[in-house]
Every structure is written in C-alpha cells, then in structure tokens.
Amino acid sequence: MSATTVVLFGATGDLAKRKLLPGLLHLHESCLLAGLRVVATSLEDLTREQFLELVFSAVKEHSSRGVTAEDLDEFADRIHWVPGKAGIEGLKAAVEESRGILGPKSQLLHYLSVPPKAALPVVHEIERAGLVRGSRIIMEKPFGTDLASARELNAELHKVFKEEQIFRIDHFLGKEPAQNILAFRFANGLFEPIWHRNHISHVQIDVPETLGLEQRADFYEATGAYRDMVVTHLFQVLAFTAMEPPTALEPEAISEEKNKVFRSMAPVDPHDVVRGQYVGYRDEEGVAPDSETATFVALKCYVDNWRWAGVPFFLRTGKKMAEGARIISIAFKEPPQSMFPPGSGVGDNGPDHLTFDLADKARMSLSFYGKRPGPGMKLDKLSMQFSMQDTDWAGAALEAYERLIYDAARGDRTLFTSAEGIERLWEVSQPLLENLPPVRPYHPGTWGPNQIHQLIAPYAWRLPFERPWRDPNTWGA
C-alpha cells in the first residue's frame, strides 16, 4: 500500500483526542500505515507547539497501549499543523509538503471529524484547495436526518467526490466482535445451516449507554436516539446479522448483501416503537424545557425475505441506562415437544441463545440445557464462552477507529455504508418520523420505560443478564 497523508479536520476536537490521534500513532507504530504523515487542522489558532502539547496529552490519557517519549517525538515529526487562520492556502501547502516527503505515489485520505453542519463546508474547502482528485474521504455520522436531507447530502457530496471515494464511518462495525459475526456465521458448519426462520425465534440488538449528553445538547436536541444510534449503528449491525452469504469475502460482494437486507426491510411501524426520555433531561443546559426529544428508543422491525420472514428483530438503545453494553443475542426456537417430566427444569430459563458482545473485549456465549449431576433428570442452563482476551493474539486487535482508517486507506469498503444503503434506511424510517409515538419518562439507571416489556412480549429482554459474563473465577451469561 502507498504511503498515506491523513488530513484530519477537527484535530482539536473530542473524537480526535480520544480516538483518532492515539489511533494514528498506533497505525504508524504497527507499520500498518507505513510512511504515515498527518496534516492536522482546526479552527483554533494554536501554535504548532501548543497543538503538539495537546497531542501528547491526548495520547498519554487515551491510548490503550504503552507510549514512550521517543514514540511521541517520532510521531510529532510526522505532524503538519494548519491553524484556522492559515486558510485554504495553508492547508494546500501542508499537504504538498507532506506529499513532497512521501513521494508522488503517496495517497491522500481526508477525515472529517467535524460537526454535521460543518461537513459540506469542509468538503467544498477540500475542492477549492484542489485536493479531491485521487483522494478518499471519511465522513462521520449522521448522514442526514431524514430521507430528503440524506438525498440532498449525497447529491452535494457527489458533486465533489465520486461514491467510491466516500467512506461513511460506523465505528460499531470496526470492532473485532462485529466482524466475528461473519466468521461465526459462514465458516462453521454447525451454525450456517440453522441461521434462518426455521430455527431462530427472534434477534435482539441491545446498546444501552450509561452516559448522558456529555455537553452535546445542541446536537442531541436536533437528533435524538433514533437518528443518532439506530439508523447509523444498529441497523448496520442488523445487516451483518441478517445478510445472505456473499459470493466472496470482498468489499463489493459484502456491501451488496448488506444493501439487499436494507431493501428487504419492512417500513418501521410507529406502533412497534417505544420512545423514552430520562427524568432530568429537560434540566440539562441547552435543552428546551418542553423538549420531546427521545433519549431512548426500542423497536421491533422485520426483514421481509425468505430467510427471515416472520422473525422479529428487537433493537434498543438509550442514554443514562443501568449498564453500558453492546450485544447481539440470537434466540433459537425451543424443541416442538418435550419428553422431559414436569419439574425437570426444561424451558424454565428460556430458549437457547447465542450472544455476541460487541464491547471492546470480544466475547461470545452459547447457552443451552444440560443435565445436572446426580440422580433423576434435572436440567440446568449451561454456557460455553469464548473471550478474545484468552488468546495469545489478543494484542494484535485494532481498535475500531484504527481498523476503519486502515481499511479506508486501503480502499476496502466492507465496513462502510453506501449512499444507496443509507437512503434506504431513511426510507423505511419515514413512517415513524412522520408519526412519532409519545415520549415516555424513565429514571436514570434503569432499563427504559415499562412499555418495553409489552413491545417484546411474549419474549423477554436479554439485558440485564441473570448471570454475569465469565471472568477468571466465574462462569456466566
């Protein structure tokens, strides 16, 4: 792969400090992006020394790996700083300087870590600087707020960049466990034949958060839980879970199967949606006192094709909930008839589940019934678990943003969303956005409004788990 100049817009922002700058350092140190240089720019008029102090502080605080002073000094030598007052000419000069060092065959990758309203102005700034041709661009969510705005955004983007140059990022899909779904589904003869409506009862994708607004009231008031999380994250995870086997493990083949899932999705019925708002949200700075913005959403949706006809997908996410988690839970149908006597325990603990934990520690669990040792036929729920932390190669795992930057630099679109896909998701969302159900209160530290139990009946939510995940001394989930 050619040496790469990453142009990081919004380089002093929170995402850059927490994820992007530490990630770029690791990509350089790992030699995955050999010859990496960074052109960092922001509206803030910092000196180069002030910006490097910010970089060092961010890396020391947020990097998950050991970083030495020598590492930081070497990284600093690869950073070109462009303050806001330098304008387009300053940006162009910094990129040309970087390219002069890396050589004429080096490539250019723009990362827009900027607020949604600033995205298109930055795109046009890149155009005026003459930095479009042969480059790639990574876009942060949200990709519109409804079908009309998504189409308008894509139309404006396509005036400057071709679709194959645009990488719409979803950090959920950059996580090792999300990609493990593909390996688990299609590489194992045990699970591939049963991954459909004949054997699966329902699917849950559950992403509760303990965090609140974190000073993002302006963004959240205009967005809410559904636009912020469901369209851009949870539906993408649903596609990986529900897609047909691709013809090859290649970006175009996988993207096509994901888009087929989106085309097969039934429009979201407002009666199958529960919206909530945590008590105290309206007291947050920047929030309207009569705000109807949802900080929580749970919904039932369907993929209307042969494989999944009649199988409900339950999605849930929210702010200030009891725990932070990211799970996919596949519930298998129970046997049609039981030969076990009353009191044996069969069925007492619900159906068998295959659970993927999409948190930073990759874990999977398969729960099933087994006989309790001793006389008689008494059954207990058992589980087998796999943790990435138990392997010798766990340290080789890239964090989500690192993997996505690496893939975009290689031109690998497997984990990114297309214009067609995102517009289709807004299309299936239109019935809900045009007829929003009421916002129901829930207390911080809970699992959402009580109506979530009616939504999922006759099933039950997997979270909270009755048994914890296994650690070195326990067994769970």
CSV table of C-alpha atoms in Angstrom, one decimal:
chain,number,residue,atom,x,y,z
A,1,MET,CA,0.0,0.0,0.0
A,2,SER,CA,1.2,3.5,-0.8
A,3,ALA,CA,2.4,5.9,1.9
A,4,THR,CA,-0.5,7.9,3.2
A,5,THR,CA,-1.1,11.5,4.2
A,6,VAL,CA,-4.2,11.7,6.5
A,7,VAL,CA,-5.7,15.2,6.6
A,8,LEU,CA,-7.5,15.4,9.9
A,9,PHE,CA,-10.2,18.1,10.1
A,10,GLY,CA,-11.3,19.0,13.6
A,11,ALA,CA,-8.0,17.8,15.0
A,12,THR,CA,-8.6,19.5,18.4
A,13,GLY,CA,-12.0,18.0,19.0
A,14,ASP,CA,-13.1,15.4,21.5
A,15,LEU,CA,-13.1,12.5,19.0
A,16,ALA,CA,-9.7,13.4,17.7
A,17,LYS,CA,-8.2,13.5,21.2
A,18,ARG,CA,-9.9,10.3,22.4
A,19,LYS,CA,-9.6,8.0,19.4
A,20,LEU,CA,-8.1,9.4,16.2
A,21,LEU,CA,-4.7,10.8,17.3
A,22,PRO,CA,-3.9,7.8,19.6
A,23,GLY,CA,-5.1,5.5,16.7
A,24,LEU,CA,-3.0,7.2,14.1
A,25,LEU,CA,0.0,6.8,16.3
A,26,HIS,CA,-0.6,3.1,16.7
A,27,LEU,CA,-1.2,2.6,13.0
A,28,HIS,CA,2.2,4.2,12.4
A,29,GLU,CA,4.0,2.2,15.1
A,30,SER,CA,2.5,-1.1,13.9
A,31,CYS,CA,3.7,-0.3,10.4
A,32,LEU,CA,0.2,-1.0,9.0
A,33,LEU,CA,0.3,2.5,7.5
A,34,ALA,CA,4.0,2.7,6.7
A,35,GLY,CA,5.1,6.2,5.8
A,36,LEU,CA,2.0,7.8,7.5
A,37,ARG,CA,2.0,11.6,7.9
A,38,VAL,CA,-0.8,13.7,9.4
A,39,VAL,CA,-1.9,17.1,8.3
A,40,ALA,CA,-3.9,18.3,11.3
A,41,THR,CA,-6.2,21.3,11.0
A,42,SER,CA,-8.8,23.1,13.2
A,43,LEU,CA,-10.5,26.4,13.5
A,44,GLU,CA,-8.4,27.1,16.7
A,45,ASP,CA,-5.4,29.3,16.2
A,46,LEU,CA,-2.9,27.3,18.2
A,47,THR,CA,0.8,27.4,17.6
A,48,ARG,CA,2.5,24.2,16.4
A,49,GLU,CA,4.0,23.8,19.9
A,50,GLN,CA,0.6,24.2,21.6
A,51,PHE,CA,-1.0,21.7,19.2
A,52,LEU,CA,1.7,19.1,19.9
A,53,GLU,CA,1.2,19.6,23.6
A,54,LEU,CA,-2.5,18.7,23.0
A,55,VAL,CA,-1.5,15.6,21.0
A,56,PHE,CA,0.9,14.4,23.7
A,57,SER,CA,-1.6,14.9,26.4
A,58,ALA,CA,-4.4,13.2,24.4
A,59,VAL,CA,-2.2,10.2,23.6
A,60,LYS,CA,-1.0,9.8,27.2
A,61,GLU,CA,-4.5,9.9,28.5
A,62,HIS,CA,-6.4,7.9,26.0
A,63,SER,CA,-4.0,5.4,24.3
A,64,SER,CA,-4.7,1.8,25.4
A,65,ARG,CA,-1.1,0.9,24.7
A,66,GLY,CA,2.2,1.9,26.3
A,67,VAL,CA,3.7,5.0,24.7
A,68,THR,CA,7.2,6.3,25.3
A,69,ALA,CA,8.6,9.8,24.9
A,70,GLU,CA,10.5,8.5,21.8
A,71,ASP,CA,7.3,7.3,20.3
A,72,LEU,CA,5.7,10.8,20.8
A,73,ASP,CA,8.7,12.6,19.4
A,74,GLU,CA,8.8,10.4,16.3
A,75,PHE,CA,5.0,10.9,15.8
A,76,ALA,CA,5.4,14.7,16.2
A,77,ASP,CA,7.9,14.8,13.4
A,78,ARG,CA,5.2,13.4,11.1
A,79,ILE,CA,2.6,16.0,12.0
A,80,HIS,CA,2.0,19.2,9.9
A,81,TRP,CA,-0.2,21.7,11.8
A,82,VAL,CA,-2.5,24.1,10.0
A,83,PRO,CA,-4.2,26.6,12.2
A,84,GLY,CA,-7.6,28.1,11.2
A,85,LYS,CA,-6.1,31.5,10.2
A,86,ALA,CA,-3.9,29.7,7.6
A,87,GLY,CA,-6.9,29.1,5.4
A,88,ILE,CA,-7.1,27.1,2.2
A,89,GLU,CA,-3.6,28.1,1.0
A,90,GLY,CA,-2.1,26.9,4.3
A,91,LEU,CA,-3.9,23.6,4.0
A,92,LYS,CA,-2.8,23.1,0.4
A,93,ALA,CA,0.8,24.0,1.3
A,94,ALA,CA,0.9,21.5,4.2
A,95,VAL,CA,-0.4,18.7,2.0
A,96,GLU,CA,2.1,19.5,-0.7
A,97,GLU,CA,4.9,19.4,1.9
A,98,SER,CA,3.8,16.0,3.1
A,99,ARG,CA,3.5,14.7,-0.4
A,100,GLY,CA,6.9,16.0,-1.2
A,101,ILE,CA,8.3,14.0,1.7
A,102,LEU,CA,6.3,10.8,0.9
A,103,GLY,CA,6.8,10.9,-2.9
A,104,PRO,CA,4.5,11.3,-5.9
A,105,LYS,CA,2.9,7.8,-5.5
A,106,SER,CA,1.6,8.6,-2.0
A,107,GLN,CA,-2.1,8.8,-1.4
A,108,LEU,CA,-4.4,11.3,0.4
A,109,LEU,CA,-7.1,10.5,3.0
A,110,HIS,CA,-9.3,13.2,4.4
A,111,TYR,CA,-11.0,12.6,7.8
A,112,LEU,CA,-13.9,14.9,8.7
A,113,SER,CA,-14.1,14.9,12.5
A,114,VAL,CA,-16.4,17.9,12.4
A,115,PRO,CA,-20.0,18.7,13.4
A,116,PRO,CA,-22.6,17.7,10.9
A,117,LYS,CA,-23.3,21.4,9.8
A,118,ALA,CA,-19.6,21.8,9.0
A,119,ALA,CA,-19.2,18.7,6.8
A,120,LEU,CA,-20.3,20.2,3.5
A,121,PRO,CA,-18.3,23.5,4.0
A,122,VAL,CA,-15.2,21.3,4.6
A,123,VAL,CA,-15.9,19.3,1.5
A,124,HIS,CA,-16.0,22.5,-0.6
A,125,GLU,CA,-12.9,23.7,1.2
A,126,ILE,CA,-11.1,20.5,0.0
A,127,GLU,CA,-12.4,21.1,-3.5
A,128,ARG,CA,-11.2,24.8,-3.6
A,129,ALA,CA,-7.8,23.6,-2.3
A,130,GLY,CA,-7.6,21.2,-5.3
A,131,LEU,CA,-7.3,18.1,-3.0
A,132,VAL,CA,-10.1,16.0,-4.4
A,133,ARG,CA,-8.6,14.1,-7.3
A,134,GLY,CA,-7.3,10.6,-6.3
A,135,SER,CA,-8.2,11.1,-2.6
A,136,ARG,CA,-10.6,9.4,-0.3
A,137,ILE,CA,-12.8,11.0,2.4
A,138,ILE,CA,-14.1,9.6,5.7
A,139,MET,CA,-17.5,11.0,6.8
A,140,GLU,CA,-18.8,10.9,10.4
A,141,LYS,CA,-22.5,10.3,11.2
A,142,PRO,CA,-25.2,11.4,11.0
A,143,PHE,CA,-25.8,11.0,7.3
A,144,GLY,CA,-28.9,13.2,7.1
A,145,THR,CA,-31.8,13.4,9.5
A,146,ASP,CA,-34.5,12.0,7.1
A,147,LEU,CA,-34.8,10.8,3.6
A,148,ALA,CA,-34.9,14.2,2.0
A,149,SER,CA,-31.9,15.5,3.8
A,150,ALA,CA,-29.9,12.3,3.2
A,151,ARG,CA,-30.6,12.6,-0.6
A,152,GLU,CA,-29.6,16.3,-0.5
A,153,LEU,CA,-26.4,15.5,1.4
A,154,ASN,CA,-25.4,12.7,-1.0
A,155,ALA,CA,-26.2,14.8,-4.0
A,156,GLU,CA,-23.9,17.6,-2.7
A,157,LEU,CA,-21.2,15.1,-1.9
A,158,HIS,CA,-21.4,13.6,-5.4
A,159,LYS,CA,-20.8,17.0,-7.0
A,160,VAL,CA,-17.3,16.9,-5.5
A,161,PHE,CA,-16.4,13.2,-4.7
A,162,LYS,CA,-17.4,10.0,-6.5
A,163,GLU,CA,-19.2,7.5,-4.4
A,164,GLU,CA,-16.2,5.1,-4.4
A,165,GLN,CA,-14.1,7.9,-2.8
A,166,ILE,CA,-16.6,8.3,0.1
A,167,PHE,CA,-16.3,6.2,3.3
A,168,ARG,CA,-19.2,6.8,5.7
A,169,ILE,CA,-17.9,5.5,9.0
A,170,ASP,CA,-19.7,3.3,11.6
A,171,HIS,CA,-17.3,2.5,14.4
A,172,PHE,CA,-19.5,-0.3,15.6
A,173,LEU,CA,-18.6,-2.4,12.6
A,174,GLY,CA,-14.9,-1.6,13.1
A,175,LYS,CA,-14.9,-3.7,16.3
A,176,GLU,CA,-13.5,-7.3,16.2
A,177,PRO,CA,-16.7,-8.9,17.6
A,178,ALA,CA,-18.8,-7.4,14.8
A,179,GLN,CA,-16.6,-8.9,12.2
A,180,ASN,CA,-16.6,-12.1,14.1
A,181,ILE,CA,-20.3,-12.4,13.2
A,182,LEU,CA,-19.2,-13.1,9.6
A,183,ALA,CA,-16.7,-15.7,10.6
A,184,PHE,CA,-19.0,-17.4,13.0
A,185,ARG,CA,-21.9,-17.5,10.6
A,186,PHE,CA,-20.2,-18.5,7.3
A,187,ALA,CA,-17.2,-20.5,8.4
A,188,ASN,CA,-18.9,-23.0,10.7
A,189,GLY,CA,-21.0,-25.9,9.5
A,190,LEU,CA,-22.6,-26.0,13.0
A,191,PHE,CA,-24.3,-22.6,12.7
A,192,GLU,CA,-24.6,-21.8,9.0
A,193,PRO,CA,-27.4,-24.3,8.2
A,194,ILE,CA,-29.6,-23.1,11.1
A,195,TRP,CA,-29.3,-19.4,10.6
A,196,HIS,CA,-32.8,-18.7,9.5
A,197,ARG,CA,-36.5,-18.6,10.4
A,198,ASN,CA,-36.9,-22.4,10.8
A,199,HIS,CA,-34.5,-22.4,13.8
A,200,ILE,CA,-34.3,-18.8,15.1
A,201,SER,CA,-37.1,-17.3,17.2
A,202,HIS,CA,-36.0,-13.7,17.4
A,203,VAL,CA,-33.0,-11.5,17.4
A,204,GLN,CA,-32.0,-8.7,19.9
A,205,ILE,CA,-29.6,-5.9,19.3
A,206,ASP,CA,-29.2,-4.0,22.6
A,207,VAL,CA,-26.9,-1.0,23.1
A,208,PRO,CA,-27.7,0.8,26.4
A,209,GLU,CA,-25.4,3.6,27.5
A,210,THR,CA,-24.7,4.9,31.0
A,211,LEU,CA,-23.5,8.3,29.6
A,212,GLY,CA,-25.8,11.3,29.3
A,213,LEU,CA,-25.5,14.2,26.8
A,214,GLU,CA,-21.8,14.9,27.6
A,215,GLN,CA,-22.2,18.6,26.6
A,216,ARG,CA,-23.8,17.7,23.2
A,217,ALA,CA,-27.2,19.2,23.8
A,218,ASP,CA,-27.3,21.2,20.6
A,219,PHE,CA,-26.5,18.1,18.5
A,220,TYR,CA,-28.8,15.8,20.5
A,221,GLU,CA,-31.8,18.1,20.6
A,222,ALA,CA,-31.8,18.1,16.7
A,223,THR,CA,-31.1,14.3,16.5
A,224,GLY,CA,-32.4,12.1,19.3
A,225,ALA,CA,-31.8,8.4,20.0
A,226,TYR,CA,-33.3,7.0,16.8
A,227,ARG,CA,-31.4,9.2,14.4
A,228,ASP,CA,-28.2,9.2,16.4
A,229,MET,CA,-27.9,5.4,17.0
A,230,VAL,CA,-30.5,3.3,15.2
A,231,VAL,CA,-30.1,4.4,11.6
A,232,THR,CA,-26.3,4.8,11.7
A,233,HIS,CA,-25.3,1.9,14.0
A,234,LEU,CA,-28.0,-0.6,15.0
A,235,PHE,CA,-29.4,-1.1,11.5
A,236,GLN,CA,-25.8,-1.7,10.2
A,237,VAL,CA,-25.3,-4.4,12.8
A,238,LEU,CA,-28.6,-5.9,11.8
A,239,ALA,CA,-27.4,-6.1,8.2
A,240,PHE,CA,-24.3,-8.1,9.3
A,241,THR,CA,-26.5,-10.4,11.3
A,242,ALA,CA,-29.2,-11.0,8.6
A,243,MET,CA,-27.2,-10.8,5.3
A,244,GLU,CA,-27.0,-13.7,2.9
A,245,PRO,CA,-23.6,-15.4,2.2
A,246,PRO,CA,-21.6,-13.1,-0.1
A,247,THR,CA,-20.1,-14.6,-3.2
A,248,ALA,CA,-16.7,-13.7,-1.9
A,249,LEU,CA,-15.2,-12.1,1.1
A,250,GLU,CA,-14.7,-8.9,-0.8
A,251,PRO,CA,-16.0,-5.3,-0.2
A,252,GLU,CA,-18.4,-5.1,-3.2
A,253,ALA,CA,-19.9,-8.5,-2.5
A,254,ILE,CA,-20.4,-7.8,1.2
A,255,SER,CA,-21.8,-4.4,0.5
A,256,GLU,CA,-24.3,-5.8,-2.0
A,257,GLU,CA,-25.6,-8.3,0.5
A,258,LYS,CA,-26.0,-5.6,3.2
A,259,ASN,CA,-27.9,-3.5,0.8
A,260,LYS,CA,-30.2,-6.5,0.0
A,261,VAL,CA,-31.1,-6.6,3.7
A,262,PHE,CA,-31.9,-2.9,3.7
A,263,ARG,CA,-34.1,-3.3,0.6
A,264,SER,CA,-35.9,-6.2,2.2
A,265,MET,CA,-36.6,-4.3,5.5
A,266,ALA,CA,-40.3,-3.6,6.1
A,267,PRO,CA,-41.1,0.1,6.9
A,268,VAL,CA,-40.9,0.7,10.7
A,269,ASP,CA,-44.4,0.7,12.2
A,270,PRO,CA,-44.8,3.5,14.8
A,271,HIS,CA,-46.9,1.1,16.9
A,272,ASP,CA,-43.8,-1.1,17.2
A,273,VAL,CA,-41.7,1.7,18.7
A,274,VAL,CA,-41.2,2.8,22.3
A,275,ARG,CA,-39.6,6.2,22.8
A,276,GLY,CA,-38.4,7.5,26.2
A,277,GLN,CA,-36.7,10.4,27.8
A,278,TYR,CA,-34.8,10.2,31.1
A,279,VAL,CA,-36.0,12.2,34.0
A,280,GLY,CA,-33.9,15.3,34.3
A,281,TYR,CA,-33.1,15.6,30.6
A,282,ARG,CA,-35.1,18.9,30.3
A,283,ASP,CA,-33.0,20.4,33.0
A,284,GLU,CA,-29.8,19.9,31.0
A,285,GLU,CA,-28.1,23.0,29.7
A,286,GLY,CA,-29.2,23.7,26.1
A,287,VAL,CA,-32.3,21.6,26.3
A,288,ALA,CA,-35.8,23.1,25.8
A,289,PRO,CA,-38.0,22.9,28.9
A,290,ASP,CA,-40.7,21.3,26.9
A,291,SER,CA,-38.4,19.1,24.8
A,292,GLU,CA,-39.9,15.9,23.2
A,293,THR,CA,-36.5,14.6,22.1
A,294,ALA,CA,-36.2,10.9,22.8
A,295,THR,CA,-33.1,9.8,24.7
A,296,PHE,CA,-34.2,6.2,24.5
A,297,VAL,CA,-35.8,4.1,21.7
A,298,ALA,CA,-36.8,0.4,21.4
A,299,LEU,CA,-38.4,-1.0,18.3
A,300,LYS,CA,-39.5,-4.2,16.6
A,301,CYS,CA,-38.7,-4.5,12.9
A,302,TYR,CA,-38.7,-7.2,10.2
A,303,VAL,CA,-36.6,-8.3,7.3
A,304,ASP,CA,-39.2,-9.4,4.8
A,305,ASN,CA,-37.4,-12.0,2.8
A,306,TRP,CA,-37.3,-15.8,2.6
A,307,ARG,CA,-34.7,-16.3,5.3
A,308,TRP,CA,-36.2,-14.1,7.9
A,309,ALA,CA,-39.9,-13.9,7.2
A,310,GLY,CA,-41.8,-13.6,10.5
A,311,VAL,CA,-38.7,-13.3,12.7
A,312,PRO,CA,-38.8,-10.1,14.8
A,313,PHE,CA,-35.6,-8.1,15.3
A,314,PHE,CA,-35.8,-6.1,18.6
A,315,LEU,CA,-33.5,-3.1,18.9
A,316,ARG,CA,-32.9,-1.0,22.0
A,317,THR,CA,-30.6,1.9,22.9
A,318,GLY,CA,-30.7,4.8,25.3
A,319,LYS,CA,-28.8,7.3,27.5
A,320,LYS,CA,-28.3,7.1,31.3
A,321,MET,CA,-29.4,3.4,31.5
A,322,ALA,CA,-28.5,0.9,34.1
A,323,GLU,CA,-25.4,-0.5,32.3
A,324,GLY,CA,-23.3,0.1,29.2
A,325,ALA,CA,-23.4,-2.8,26.8
A,326,ARG,CA,-23.4,-3.7,23.1
A,327,ILE,CA,-24.8,-7.2,22.5
A,328,ILE,CA,-26.4,-9.2,19.7
A,329,SER,CA,-28.5,-12.1,21.0
A,330,ILE,CA,-29.8,-14.8,18.7
A,331,ALA,CA,-32.7,-16.8,20.4
A,332,PHE,CA,-33.2,-20.3,19.0
A,333,LYS,CA,-36.6,-21.9,18.8
A,334,GLU,CA,-37.3,-24.5,21.5
A,335,PRO,CA,-38.0,-28.1,20.6
A,336,PRO,CA,-41.5,-28.7,19.3
A,337,GLN,CA,-42.3,-31.2,22.1
A,338,SER,CA,-40.6,-32.2,25.3
A,339,MET,CA,-40.1,-35.7,26.6
A,340,PHE,CA,-38.8,-34.5,29.9
A,341,PRO,CA,-41.0,-34.9,33.0
A,342,PRO,CA,-42.6,-32.0,34.9
A,343,GLY,CA,-40.1,-30.4,37.3
A,344,SER,CA,-37.1,-31.3,35.2
A,345,GLY,CA,-36.4,-27.6,34.5
A,346,VAL,CA,-36.5,-27.8,30.8
A,347,GLY,CA,-37.8,-24.4,29.4
A,348,ASP,CA,-37.6,-22.7,32.8
A,349,ASN,CA,-34.7,-20.5,31.7
A,350,GLY,CA,-36.0,-19.5,28.3
A,351,PRO,CA,-34.6,-20.6,24.9
A,352,ASP,CA,-31.0,-21.3,23.9
A,353,HIS,CA,-29.1,-18.1,23.0
A,354,LEU,CA,-26.0,-17.3,21.0
A,355,THR,CA,-24.7,-14.0,22.3
A,356,PHE,CA,-22.1,-11.7,20.8
A,357,ASP,CA,-20.6,-9.0,23.0
A,358,LEU,CA,-19.6,-6.0,20.8
A,359,ALA,CA,-17.8,-4.2,23.6
A,360,ASP,CA,-14.1,-3.7,23.3
A,361,LYS,CA,-13.4,-7.1,24.8
A,362,ALA,CA,-14.6,-9.6,22.2
A,363,ARG,CA,-16.7,-12.3,23.8
A,364,MET,CA,-19.3,-14.8,22.6
A,365,SER,CA,-21.5,-17.1,24.6
A,366,LEU,CA,-23.7,-20.1,23.7
A,367,SER,CA,-26.3,-21.1,26.3
A,368,PHE,CA,-28.1,-24.5,26.4
A,369,TYR,CA,-29.7,-27.0,28.7
A,370,GLY,CA,-27.7,-29.8,30.2
A,371,LYS,CA,-28.3,-32.5,32.9
A,372,ARG,CA,-27.4,-31.6,36.5
A,373,PRO,CA,-25.1,-34.2,38.0
A,374,GLY,CA,-26.8,-36.6,40.4
A,375,PRO,CA,-29.9,-38.9,40.4
A,376,GLY,CA,-33.0,-38.1,38.4
A,377,MET,CA,-33.4,-35.9,35.3
A,378,LYS,CA,-32.9,-32.3,36.5
A,379,LEU,CA,-31.8,-29.8,33.8
A,380,ASP,CA,-29.8,-26.5,34.3
A,381,LYS,CA,-28.9,-23.8,31.8
A,382,LEU,CA,-25.2,-24.0,30.9
A,383,SER,CA,-23.0,-21.9,28.7
A,384,MET,CA,-19.8,-22.1,26.6
A,385,GLN,CA,-17.9,-18.9,26.3
A,386,PHE,CA,-15.0,-17.6,24.2
A,387,SER,CA,-13.1,-14.4,25.0
A,388,MET,CA,-10.5,-12.7,22.8
A,389,GLN,CA,-8.6,-12.0,25.9
A,390,ASP,CA,-8.0,-15.7,26.4
A,391,THR,CA,-5.9,-15.9,23.2
A,392,ASP,CA,-2.2,-15.2,22.6
A,393,TRP,CA,-3.1,-12.9,19.6
A,394,ALA,CA,-5.5,-10.6,21.5
A,395,GLY,CA,-2.9,-7.8,21.5
A,396,ALA,CA,-3.0,-7.8,17.7
A,397,ALA,CA,-6.6,-6.5,17.6
A,398,LEU,CA,-7.0,-3.0,16.2
A,399,GLU,CA,-9.4,-0.6,17.9
A,400,ALA,CA,-12.5,0.3,15.9
A,401,TYR,CA,-11.3,3.7,14.5
A,402,GLU,CA,-7.9,2.3,13.8
A,403,ARG,CA,-9.3,-0.5,11.7
A,404,LEU,CA,-11.6,1.8,9.8
A,405,ILE,CA,-8.9,4.3,9.0
A,406,TYR,CA,-6.7,1.4,7.8
A,407,ASP,CA,-9.4,0.0,5.7
A,408,ALA,CA,-10.3,3.4,4.1
A,409,ALA,CA,-6.6,3.9,3.3
A,410,ARG,CA,-6.6,0.5,1.5
A,411,GLY,CA,-9.9,1.3,-0.3
A,412,ASP,CA,-11.7,-1.5,1.5
A,413,ARG,CA,-15.4,-0.6,1.8
A,414,THR,CA,-16.6,-3.7,3.6
A,415,LEU,CA,-17.3,-1.9,6.9
A,416,PHE,CA,-18.7,1.3,5.4
A,417,THR,CA,-22.2,2.4,4.4
A,418,SER,CA,-23.1,3.3,0.8
A,419,ALA,CA,-25.4,6.2,-0.3
A,420,GLU,CA,-27.9,3.6,-1.5
A,421,GLY,CA,-27.9,1.9,1.9
A,422,ILE,CA,-28.3,5.0,4.0
A,423,GLU,CA,-31.1,6.4,1.8
A,424,ARG,CA,-33.0,3.1,2.0
A,425,LEU,CA,-32.8,3.2,5.8
A,426,TRP,CA,-34.2,6.7,5.9
A,427,GLU,CA,-36.9,5.5,3.6
A,428,VAL,CA,-38.0,2.6,5.9
A,429,SER,CA,-37.8,5.1,8.8
A,430,GLN,CA,-40.2,7.6,7.2
A,431,PRO,CA,-43.5,6.2,8.6
A,432,LEU,CA,-42.0,6.5,12.1
A,433,LEU,CA,-40.6,10.0,11.6
A,434,GLU,CA,-43.9,11.2,10.3
A,435,ASN,CA,-45.9,9.8,13.2
A,436,LEU,CA,-43.7,9.7,16.3
A,437,PRO,CA,-45.2,7.9,19.3
A,438,PRO,CA,-45.2,9.7,22.7
A,439,VAL,CA,-42.0,10.1,24.7
A,440,ARG,CA,-42.3,8.3,28.0
A,441,PRO,CA,-40.3,9.1,31.1
A,442,TYR,CA,-37.8,6.7,32.6
A,443,HIS,CA,-35.4,7.1,35.5
A,444,PRO,CA,-31.7,7.3,35.1
A,445,GLY,CA,-30.1,3.9,36.0
A,446,THR,CA,-33.0,1.8,34.7
A,447,TRP,CA,-33.6,-0.1,31.5
A,448,GLY,CA,-36.1,2.3,29.9
A,449,PRO,CA,-39.9,2.9,30.1
A,450,ASN,CA,-42.1,0.0,31.2
A,451,GLN,CA,-43.7,-0.3,27.8
A,452,ILE,CA,-40.6,-2.1,26.5
A,453,HIS,CA,-41.9,-5.3,28.1
A,454,GLN,CA,-45.1,-5.1,26.1
A,455,LEU,CA,-43.1,-4.5,23.0
A,456,ILE,CA,-41.1,-7.7,23.2
A,457,ALA,CA,-43.8,-10.0,24.7
A,458,PRO,CA,-44.1,-13.0,24.7
A,459,TYR,CA,-40.3,-12.9,24.8
A,460,ALA,CA,-38.0,-11.1,27.4
A,461,TRP,CA,-35.0,-8.8,27.1
A,462,ARG,CA,-31.7,-10.5,27.5
A,463,LEU,CA,-30.3,-7.5,29.3
A,464,PRO,CA,-29.8,-7.4,32.2
A,465,PHE,CA,-28.2,-10.8,32.2
A,466,GLU,CA,-29.2,-13.1,35.0
A,467,ARG,CA,-25.7,-14.5,35.2
A,468,PRO,CA,-22.5,-12.4,34.6
A,469,TRP,CA,-20.0,-13.0,31.9
A,470,ARG,CA,-17.3,-15.4,32.8
A,471,ASP,CA,-14.2,-13.9,34.4
A,472,PRO,CA,-11.1,-15.8,35.7
A,473,ASN,CA,-13.1,-17.0,38.7
A,474,THR,CA,-16.7,-17.2,37.5
A,475,TRP,CA,-19.0,-18.6,34.7
A,476,GLY,CA,-21.9,-16.6,33.3
A,477,ALA,CA,-24.3,-15.4,30.6
